[in-house]
Short mmCIF file of C-alpha atoms and ligand atoms in Angstrom, two decimals:
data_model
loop_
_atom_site.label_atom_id
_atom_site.label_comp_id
_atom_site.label_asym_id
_atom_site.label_seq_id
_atom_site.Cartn_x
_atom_site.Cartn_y
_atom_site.Cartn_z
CA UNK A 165 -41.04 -47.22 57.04
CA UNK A 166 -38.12 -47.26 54.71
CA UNK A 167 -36.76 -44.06 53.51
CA UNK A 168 -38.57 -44.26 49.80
CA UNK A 169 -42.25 -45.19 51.51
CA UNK A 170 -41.89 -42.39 53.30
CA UNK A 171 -40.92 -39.70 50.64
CA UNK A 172 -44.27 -41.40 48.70
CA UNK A 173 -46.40 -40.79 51.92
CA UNK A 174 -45.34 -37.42 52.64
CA UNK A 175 -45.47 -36.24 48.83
CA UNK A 176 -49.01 -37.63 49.06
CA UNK A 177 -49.75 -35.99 52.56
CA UNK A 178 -48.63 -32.68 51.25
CA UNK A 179 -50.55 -32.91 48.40
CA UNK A 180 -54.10 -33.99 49.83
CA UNK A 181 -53.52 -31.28 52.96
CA UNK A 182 -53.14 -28.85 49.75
CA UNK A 183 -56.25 -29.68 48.17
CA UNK A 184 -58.47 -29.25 51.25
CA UNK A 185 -56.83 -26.00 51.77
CA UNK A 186 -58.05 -24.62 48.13
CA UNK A 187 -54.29 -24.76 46.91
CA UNK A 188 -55.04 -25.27 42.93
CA UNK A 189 -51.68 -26.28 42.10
CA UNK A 190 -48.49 -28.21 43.90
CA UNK A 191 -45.06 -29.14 43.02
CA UNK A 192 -41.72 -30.71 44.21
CA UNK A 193 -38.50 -29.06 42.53
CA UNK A 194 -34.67 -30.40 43.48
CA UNK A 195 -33.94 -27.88 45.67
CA UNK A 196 -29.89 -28.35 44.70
CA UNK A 197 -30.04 -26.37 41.89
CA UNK A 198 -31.03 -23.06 43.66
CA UNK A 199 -28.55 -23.10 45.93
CA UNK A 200 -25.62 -21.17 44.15
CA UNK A 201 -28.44 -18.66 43.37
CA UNK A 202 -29.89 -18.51 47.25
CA UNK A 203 -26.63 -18.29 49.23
CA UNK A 204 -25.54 -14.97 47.18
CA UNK A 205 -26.15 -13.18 50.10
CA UNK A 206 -26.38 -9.96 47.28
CA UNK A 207 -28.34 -7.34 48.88
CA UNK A 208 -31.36 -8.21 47.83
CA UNK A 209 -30.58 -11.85 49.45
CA UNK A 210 -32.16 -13.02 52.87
CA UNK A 211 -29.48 -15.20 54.73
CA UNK A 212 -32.85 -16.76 56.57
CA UNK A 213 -33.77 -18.11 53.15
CA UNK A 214 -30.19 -20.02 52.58
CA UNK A 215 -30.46 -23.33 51.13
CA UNK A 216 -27.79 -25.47 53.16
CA UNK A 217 -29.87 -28.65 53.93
CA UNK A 218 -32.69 -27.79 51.66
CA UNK A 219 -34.25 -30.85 49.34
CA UNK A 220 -37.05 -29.54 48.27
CA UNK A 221 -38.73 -26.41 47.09
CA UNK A 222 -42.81 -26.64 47.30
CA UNK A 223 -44.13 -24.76 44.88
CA UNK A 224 -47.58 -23.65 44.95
CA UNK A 225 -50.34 -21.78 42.71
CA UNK A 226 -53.58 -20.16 43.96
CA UNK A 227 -56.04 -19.70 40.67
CA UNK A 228 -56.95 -16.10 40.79
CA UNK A 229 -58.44 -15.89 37.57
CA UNK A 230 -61.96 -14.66 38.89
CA UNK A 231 -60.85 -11.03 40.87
CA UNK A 232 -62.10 -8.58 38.62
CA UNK A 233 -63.40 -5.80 40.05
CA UNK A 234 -66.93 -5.46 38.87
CA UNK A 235 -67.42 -2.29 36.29
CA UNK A 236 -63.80 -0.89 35.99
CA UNK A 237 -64.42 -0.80 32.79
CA UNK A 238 -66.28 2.24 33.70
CA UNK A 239 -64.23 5.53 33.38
CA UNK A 240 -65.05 6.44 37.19
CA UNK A 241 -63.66 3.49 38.79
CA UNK A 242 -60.06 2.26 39.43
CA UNK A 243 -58.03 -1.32 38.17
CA UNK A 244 -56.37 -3.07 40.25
CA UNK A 245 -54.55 -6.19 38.47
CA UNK A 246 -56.10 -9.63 40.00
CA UNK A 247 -52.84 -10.51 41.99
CA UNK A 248 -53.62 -7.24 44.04
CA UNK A 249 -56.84 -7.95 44.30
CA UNK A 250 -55.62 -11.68 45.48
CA UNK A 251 -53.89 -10.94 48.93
CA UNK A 252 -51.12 -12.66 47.46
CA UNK A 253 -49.39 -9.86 46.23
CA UNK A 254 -45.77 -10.71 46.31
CA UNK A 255 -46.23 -14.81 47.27
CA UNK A 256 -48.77 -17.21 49.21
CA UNK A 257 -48.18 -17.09 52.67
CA UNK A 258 -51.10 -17.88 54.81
CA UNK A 259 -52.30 -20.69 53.09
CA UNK A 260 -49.13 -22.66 53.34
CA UNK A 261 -48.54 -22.24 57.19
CA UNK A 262 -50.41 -25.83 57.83
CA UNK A 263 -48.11 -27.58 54.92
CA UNK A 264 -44.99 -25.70 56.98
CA UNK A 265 -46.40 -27.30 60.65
CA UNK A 266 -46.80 -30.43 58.51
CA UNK A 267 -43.45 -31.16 57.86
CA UNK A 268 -42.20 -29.20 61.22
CA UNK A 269 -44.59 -31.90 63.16
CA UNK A 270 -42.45 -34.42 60.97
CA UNK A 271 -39.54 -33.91 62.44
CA UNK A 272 -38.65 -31.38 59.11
CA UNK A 273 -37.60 -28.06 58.15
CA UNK A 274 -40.23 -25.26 56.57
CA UNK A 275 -39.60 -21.46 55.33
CA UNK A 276 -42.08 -20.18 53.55
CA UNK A 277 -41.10 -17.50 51.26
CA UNK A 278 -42.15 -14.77 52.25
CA UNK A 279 -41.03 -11.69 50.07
CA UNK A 280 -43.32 -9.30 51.50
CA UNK A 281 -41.94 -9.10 54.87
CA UNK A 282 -38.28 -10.19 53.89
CA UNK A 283 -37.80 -7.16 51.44
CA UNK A 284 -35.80 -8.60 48.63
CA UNK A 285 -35.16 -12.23 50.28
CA UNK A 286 -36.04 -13.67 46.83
CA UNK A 287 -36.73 -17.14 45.85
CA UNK A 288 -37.40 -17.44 42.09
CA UNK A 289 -40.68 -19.06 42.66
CA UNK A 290 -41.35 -18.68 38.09
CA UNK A 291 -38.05 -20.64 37.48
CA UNK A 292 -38.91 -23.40 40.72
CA UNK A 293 -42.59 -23.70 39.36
CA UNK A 294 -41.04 -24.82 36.20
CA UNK A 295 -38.45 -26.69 37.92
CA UNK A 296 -41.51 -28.84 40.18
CA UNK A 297 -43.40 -29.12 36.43
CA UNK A 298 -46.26 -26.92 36.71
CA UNK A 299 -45.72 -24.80 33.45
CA UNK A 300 -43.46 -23.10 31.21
CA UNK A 301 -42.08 -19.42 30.98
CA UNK A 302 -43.89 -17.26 28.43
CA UNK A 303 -42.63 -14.72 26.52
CA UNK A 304 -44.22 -12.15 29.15
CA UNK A 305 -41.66 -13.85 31.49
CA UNK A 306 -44.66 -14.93 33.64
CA UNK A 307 -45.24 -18.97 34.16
CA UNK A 308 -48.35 -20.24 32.08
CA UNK A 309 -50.23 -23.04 32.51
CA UNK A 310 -52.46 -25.12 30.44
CA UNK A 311 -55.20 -25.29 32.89
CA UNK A 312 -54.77 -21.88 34.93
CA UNK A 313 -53.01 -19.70 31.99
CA UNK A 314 -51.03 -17.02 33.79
CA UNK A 315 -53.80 -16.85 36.71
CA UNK A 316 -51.89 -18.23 39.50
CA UNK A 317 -50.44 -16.29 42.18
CA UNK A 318 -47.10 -18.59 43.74
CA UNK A 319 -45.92 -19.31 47.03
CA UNK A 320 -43.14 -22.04 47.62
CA UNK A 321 -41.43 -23.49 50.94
CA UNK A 322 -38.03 -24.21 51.19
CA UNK A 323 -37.68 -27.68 53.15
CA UNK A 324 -34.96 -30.40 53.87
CA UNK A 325 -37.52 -33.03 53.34
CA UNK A 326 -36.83 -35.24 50.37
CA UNK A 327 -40.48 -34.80 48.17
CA UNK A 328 -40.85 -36.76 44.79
CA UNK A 329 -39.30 -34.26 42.74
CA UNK A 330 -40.65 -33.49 39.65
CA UNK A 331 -38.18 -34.65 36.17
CA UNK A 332 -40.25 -34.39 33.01
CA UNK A 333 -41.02 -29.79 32.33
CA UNK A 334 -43.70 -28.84 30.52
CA UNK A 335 -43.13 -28.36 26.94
CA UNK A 336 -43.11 -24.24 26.13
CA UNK A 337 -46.50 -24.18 24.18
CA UNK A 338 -46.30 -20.49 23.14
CA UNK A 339 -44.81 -21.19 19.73
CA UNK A 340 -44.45 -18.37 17.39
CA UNK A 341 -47.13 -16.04 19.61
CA UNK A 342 -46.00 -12.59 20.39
CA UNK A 343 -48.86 -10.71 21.48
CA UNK A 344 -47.96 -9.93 25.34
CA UNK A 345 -45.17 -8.76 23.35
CA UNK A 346 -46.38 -6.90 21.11
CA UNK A 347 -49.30 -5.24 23.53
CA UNK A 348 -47.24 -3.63 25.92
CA UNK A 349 -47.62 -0.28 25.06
CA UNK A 350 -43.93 0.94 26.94
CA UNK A 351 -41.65 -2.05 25.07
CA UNK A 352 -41.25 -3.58 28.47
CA UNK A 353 -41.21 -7.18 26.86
CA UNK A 354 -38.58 -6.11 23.60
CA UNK A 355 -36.49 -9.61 24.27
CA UNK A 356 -39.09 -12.49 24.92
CA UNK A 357 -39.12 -14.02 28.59
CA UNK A 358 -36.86 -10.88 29.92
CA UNK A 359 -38.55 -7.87 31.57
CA UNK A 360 -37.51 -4.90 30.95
CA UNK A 361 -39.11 -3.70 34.49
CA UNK A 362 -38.21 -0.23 34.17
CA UNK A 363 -40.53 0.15 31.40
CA UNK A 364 -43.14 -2.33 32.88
CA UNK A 365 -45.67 -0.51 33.68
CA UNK A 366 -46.65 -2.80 37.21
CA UNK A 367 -43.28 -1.23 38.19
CA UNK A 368 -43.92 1.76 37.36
CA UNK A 369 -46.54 2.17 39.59
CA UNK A 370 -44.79 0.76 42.47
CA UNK A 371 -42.09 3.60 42.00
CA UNK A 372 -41.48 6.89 43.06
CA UNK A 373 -41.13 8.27 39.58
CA UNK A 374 -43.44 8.18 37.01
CA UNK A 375 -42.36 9.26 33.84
CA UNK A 376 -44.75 11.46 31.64
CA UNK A 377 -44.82 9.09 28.68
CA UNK A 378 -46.73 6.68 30.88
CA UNK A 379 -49.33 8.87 31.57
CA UNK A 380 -50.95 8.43 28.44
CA UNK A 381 -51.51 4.64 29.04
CA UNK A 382 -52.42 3.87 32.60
CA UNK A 383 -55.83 4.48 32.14
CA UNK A 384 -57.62 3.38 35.66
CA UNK A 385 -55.02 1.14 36.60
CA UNK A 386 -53.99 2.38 40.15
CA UNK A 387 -52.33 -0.64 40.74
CA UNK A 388 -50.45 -2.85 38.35
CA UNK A 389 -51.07 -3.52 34.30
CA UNK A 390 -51.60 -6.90 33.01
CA UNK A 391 -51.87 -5.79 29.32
CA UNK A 392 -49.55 -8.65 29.06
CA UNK A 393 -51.79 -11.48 30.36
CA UNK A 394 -54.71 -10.07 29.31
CA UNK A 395 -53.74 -10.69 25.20
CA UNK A 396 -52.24 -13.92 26.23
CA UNK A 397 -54.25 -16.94 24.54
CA UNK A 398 -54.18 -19.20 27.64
CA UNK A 399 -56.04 -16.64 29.44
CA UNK A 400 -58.94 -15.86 27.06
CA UNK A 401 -61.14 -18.61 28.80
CA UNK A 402 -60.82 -16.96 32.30
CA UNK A 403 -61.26 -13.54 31.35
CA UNK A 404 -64.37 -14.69 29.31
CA UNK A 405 -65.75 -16.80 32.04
CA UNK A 406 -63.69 -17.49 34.89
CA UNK A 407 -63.28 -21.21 36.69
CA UNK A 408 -65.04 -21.15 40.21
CA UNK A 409 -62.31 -22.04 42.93
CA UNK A 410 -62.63 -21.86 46.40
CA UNK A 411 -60.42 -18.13 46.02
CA UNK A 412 -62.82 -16.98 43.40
CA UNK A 413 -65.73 -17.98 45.81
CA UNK A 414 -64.46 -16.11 49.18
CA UNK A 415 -64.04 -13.06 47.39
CA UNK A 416 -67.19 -12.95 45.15
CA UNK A 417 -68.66 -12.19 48.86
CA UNK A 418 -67.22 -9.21 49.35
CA UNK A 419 -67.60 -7.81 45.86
CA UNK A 420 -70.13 -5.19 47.44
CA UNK A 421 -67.88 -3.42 49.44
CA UNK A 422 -65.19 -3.51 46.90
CA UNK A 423 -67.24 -1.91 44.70
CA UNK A 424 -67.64 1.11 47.08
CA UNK A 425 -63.83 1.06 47.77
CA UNK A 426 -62.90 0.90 44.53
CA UNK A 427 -64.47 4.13 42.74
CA UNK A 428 -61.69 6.79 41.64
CA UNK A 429 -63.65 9.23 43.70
CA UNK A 430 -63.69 7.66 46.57
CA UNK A 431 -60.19 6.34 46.21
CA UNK A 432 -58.61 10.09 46.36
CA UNK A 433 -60.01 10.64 49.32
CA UNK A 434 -58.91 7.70 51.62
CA UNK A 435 -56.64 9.27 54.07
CA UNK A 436 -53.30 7.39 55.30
CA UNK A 437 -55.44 5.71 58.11
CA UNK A 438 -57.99 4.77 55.84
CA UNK A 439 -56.01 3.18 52.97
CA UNK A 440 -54.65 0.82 55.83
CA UNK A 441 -57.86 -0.15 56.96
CA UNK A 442 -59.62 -0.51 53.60
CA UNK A 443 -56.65 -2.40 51.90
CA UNK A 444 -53.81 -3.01 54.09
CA UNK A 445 -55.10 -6.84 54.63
CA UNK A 446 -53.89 -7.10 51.19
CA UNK A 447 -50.04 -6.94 52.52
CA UNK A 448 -49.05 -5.52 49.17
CA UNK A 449 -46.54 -2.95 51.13
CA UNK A 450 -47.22 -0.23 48.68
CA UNK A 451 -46.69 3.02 50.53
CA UNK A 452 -49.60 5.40 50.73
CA UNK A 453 -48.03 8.06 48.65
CA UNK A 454 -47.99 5.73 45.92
CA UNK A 455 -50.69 4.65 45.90
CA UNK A 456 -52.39 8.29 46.38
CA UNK A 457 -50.27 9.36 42.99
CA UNK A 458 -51.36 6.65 41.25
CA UNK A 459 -55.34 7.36 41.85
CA UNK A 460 -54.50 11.17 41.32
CA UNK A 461 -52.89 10.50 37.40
CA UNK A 462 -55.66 8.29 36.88
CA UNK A 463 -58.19 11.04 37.27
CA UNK A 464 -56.24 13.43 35.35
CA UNK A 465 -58.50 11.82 32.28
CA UNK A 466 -61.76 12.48 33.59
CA UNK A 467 -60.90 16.25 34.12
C1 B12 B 95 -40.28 -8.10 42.42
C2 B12 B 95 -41.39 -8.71 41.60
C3 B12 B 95 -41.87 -7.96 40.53
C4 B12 B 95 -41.23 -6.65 40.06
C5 B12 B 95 -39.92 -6.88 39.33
C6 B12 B 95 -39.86 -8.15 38.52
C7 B12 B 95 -38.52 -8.36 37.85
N1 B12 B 95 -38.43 -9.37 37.04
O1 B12 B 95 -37.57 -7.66 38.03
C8 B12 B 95 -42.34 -6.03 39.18
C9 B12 B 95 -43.04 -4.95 39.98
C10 B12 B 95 -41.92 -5.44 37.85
C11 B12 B 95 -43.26 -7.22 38.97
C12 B12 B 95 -44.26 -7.21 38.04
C13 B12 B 95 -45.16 -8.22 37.90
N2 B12 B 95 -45.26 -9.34 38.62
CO1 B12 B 95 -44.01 -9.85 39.94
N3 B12 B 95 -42.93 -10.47 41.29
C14 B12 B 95 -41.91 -9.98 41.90
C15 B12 B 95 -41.42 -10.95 42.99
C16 B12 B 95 -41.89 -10.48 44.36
C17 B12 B 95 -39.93 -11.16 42.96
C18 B12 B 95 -39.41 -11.44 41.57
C19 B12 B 95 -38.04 -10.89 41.38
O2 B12 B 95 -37.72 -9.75 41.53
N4 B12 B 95 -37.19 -11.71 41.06
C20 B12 B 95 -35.89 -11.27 40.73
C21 B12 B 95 -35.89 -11.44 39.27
C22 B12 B 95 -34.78 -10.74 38.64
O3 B12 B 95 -35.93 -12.87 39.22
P1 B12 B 95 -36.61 -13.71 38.13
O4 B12 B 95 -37.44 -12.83 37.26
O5 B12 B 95 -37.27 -14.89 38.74
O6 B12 B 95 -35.33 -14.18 37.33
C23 B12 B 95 -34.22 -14.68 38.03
C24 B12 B 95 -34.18 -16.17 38.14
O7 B12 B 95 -34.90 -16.75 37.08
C25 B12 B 95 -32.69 -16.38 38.11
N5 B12 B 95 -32.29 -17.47 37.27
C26 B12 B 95 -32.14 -17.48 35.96
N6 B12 B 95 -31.72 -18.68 35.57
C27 B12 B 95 -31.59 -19.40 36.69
C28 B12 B 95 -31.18 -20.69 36.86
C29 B12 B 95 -31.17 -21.20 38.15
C30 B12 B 95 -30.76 -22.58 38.33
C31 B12 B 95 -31.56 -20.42 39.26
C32 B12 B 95 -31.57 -21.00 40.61
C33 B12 B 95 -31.95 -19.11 39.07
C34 B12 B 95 -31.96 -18.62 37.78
O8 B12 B 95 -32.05 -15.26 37.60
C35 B12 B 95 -32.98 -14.33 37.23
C36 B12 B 95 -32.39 -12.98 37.55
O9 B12 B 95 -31.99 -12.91 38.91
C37 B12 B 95 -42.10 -12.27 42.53
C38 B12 B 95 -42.32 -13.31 43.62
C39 B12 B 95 -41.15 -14.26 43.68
N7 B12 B 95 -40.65 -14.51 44.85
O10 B12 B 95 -40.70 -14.78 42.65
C40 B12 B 95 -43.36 -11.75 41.86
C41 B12 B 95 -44.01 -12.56 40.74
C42 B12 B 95 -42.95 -13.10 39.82
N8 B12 B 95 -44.78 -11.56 40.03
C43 B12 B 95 -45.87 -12.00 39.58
C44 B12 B 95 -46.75 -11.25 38.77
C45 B12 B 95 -48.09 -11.88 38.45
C46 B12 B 95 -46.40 -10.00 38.30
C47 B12 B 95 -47.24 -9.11 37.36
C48 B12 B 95 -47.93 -9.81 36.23
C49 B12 B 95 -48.22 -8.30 38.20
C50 B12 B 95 -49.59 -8.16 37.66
N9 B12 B 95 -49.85 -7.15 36.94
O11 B12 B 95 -50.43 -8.98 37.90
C51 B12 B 95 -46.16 -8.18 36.80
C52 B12 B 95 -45.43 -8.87 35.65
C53 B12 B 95 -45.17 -8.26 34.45
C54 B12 B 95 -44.32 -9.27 33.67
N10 B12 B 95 -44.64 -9.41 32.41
O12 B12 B 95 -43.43 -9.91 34.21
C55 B12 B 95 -46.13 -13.44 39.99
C56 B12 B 95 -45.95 -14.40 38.81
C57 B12 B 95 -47.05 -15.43 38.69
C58 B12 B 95 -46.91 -16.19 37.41
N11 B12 B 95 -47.98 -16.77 36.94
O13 B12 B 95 -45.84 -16.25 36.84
C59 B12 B 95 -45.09 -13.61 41.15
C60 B12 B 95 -44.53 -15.02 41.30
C61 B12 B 95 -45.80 -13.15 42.46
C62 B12 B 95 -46.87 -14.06 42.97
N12 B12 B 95 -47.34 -13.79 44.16
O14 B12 B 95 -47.31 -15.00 42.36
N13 B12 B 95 -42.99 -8.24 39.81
#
């Protein structure tokens, strides 16, 4: 097979194993142009996840529009944002190992990014979604999509296998909206597409301190806000009625139990043990005591 058959095949490969492994959305980006950005071996840079050799970044999008804890609207019970809910907390790992054996078995190389045990080894995995063609940046910084809105949790792999890269980006279709702007109730979003993340209020409540004048608006959230993608245009179809995807499926299962996790009440008094087993398969690696401070502000309102 000459060399340009068998980029097509493999692209294709990729791309059908990805569908039958309920990944909702794939792209190629030239790896090249991350490479400056990857080999800054800054401390927050993993030298596993250098670039020398790399072609091609995957980059891929699991639709988690449908997590929504049933009832936190109520005052009793706690919010969790949907990527916490997702398992996919800080990238898709899991799903991706059979693309990684894929191109291992063809004779390639495979890192998944995996941020969650590689603390700080970051690839951008907004900018190489937007890079491989799947969306644009909105003003919340987060990558939107025209199908998905801001719904999609992202995972890429860093290969040397030459993929069909995307070329054409998606036109930026948020226009003269500024509502995740103007929503967030600390300012985190002043500048459109930069985060201001220490007055985002996700970060907040990954963080030892908590300032008092964010008391006032976290509400039930125990774990992240998404003020920002819940005003957001693209997303009013999924928060009114959510798509059914093989994600949204699996977890409607277990909605039961979640329910009785999920209550503020019973939330304060998971132990250390007990927060492991309820939610540690959610590899978020949110320390305990976090977590526990974040439950005990929430209640503060209902005293
Ligand atoms: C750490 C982290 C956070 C931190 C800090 C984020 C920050 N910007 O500082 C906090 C806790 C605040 C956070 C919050 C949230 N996060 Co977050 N976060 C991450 C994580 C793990 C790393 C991102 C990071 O720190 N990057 C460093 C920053 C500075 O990089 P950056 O923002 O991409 O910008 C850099 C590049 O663009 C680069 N750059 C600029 N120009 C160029 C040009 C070239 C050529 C190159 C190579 C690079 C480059 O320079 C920038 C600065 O270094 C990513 C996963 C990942 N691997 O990307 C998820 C991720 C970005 N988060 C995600 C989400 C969903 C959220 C939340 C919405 C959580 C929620 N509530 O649901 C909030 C977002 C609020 C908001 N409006 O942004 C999703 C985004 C999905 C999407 N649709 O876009 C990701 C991809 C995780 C996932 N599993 O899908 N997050």
């Amino acid at each position: 097979m000459d060399d340009l058959m068998e980029k097509t095949v493999l692209s294709e490969n990729i791309k059908g194993l990805a569908d039958s492994l309920g990944i909702d959305v794939l792209g190629f980006a030239e790896a090249s142009e991350f490479e400056g950005y990857l080999l800054d071996h800054s401390q927050r840079r993993d030298p596993s996840l250098s670039l020398s050799g790399a072609k091609t970044i995957i980059v891929a999008g699991i639709y988690i529009g449908g997590l929504v804890l049933p009832s936190w609207d109520e005052s009793y019970m706690a919010r969790a944002s949907r990527l916490f809910l997702s398992g996919f907390f800080n990238d898709i790992v899991k799903p991706l190992e059979p693309i990684a054996a894929l191109l291992r078995k063809e004779g390639y190389t495979a890192l998944i990014c995996d941020d969650s045990k590689n603390k700080g080894s970051i690839l951008p995995l907004k900018l190489a979604a937007i890079r491989a063609g799947l969306g644009w940046q909105g003003k919340n910084t987060l990558l939107v999509t025209k199908k998905y809105g801001t719904f999609l949790a992202l995972g890429g792999i860093v290969t040397n296998a030459n993929l069909e890269h995307n070329t054409e980006e998606e036109t930026n279709r948020c226009k003269s909206c500024e509502k995740c702007q103007q929503a967030c109730p600390l300012s985190a979003l002043e500048q459109a597409h930069v985060l201001n993340r220490e007055k985002c209020l996700s970060y907040l409540l990954q963080n030892d301190d908590f300032p008092e004048k964010a008391k006032p608006v976290i509400e039930n959230r125990v774990m992240d806000c998404e003020i920002c993608q819940q005003v957001c245009p693209w997303n009013t179809k999924h928060i009114e009625r959510p798509l059914a995807t093989a994600t949204t499926t699996s977890f409607q299962g277990d909605i039961p139990a979640w329910e009785d996790i999920y209550g503020l009440p019973q939330l304060v008094k998971l132990t250390e043990q007990e927060y492991g087993e309820a939610l540690g398969h959610l590899n978020t690696g949110i320390p305990y005591a976090i977590f526990h401070r974040n439950v005990l502000v929430a209640m503060e309102r209902l005293q």
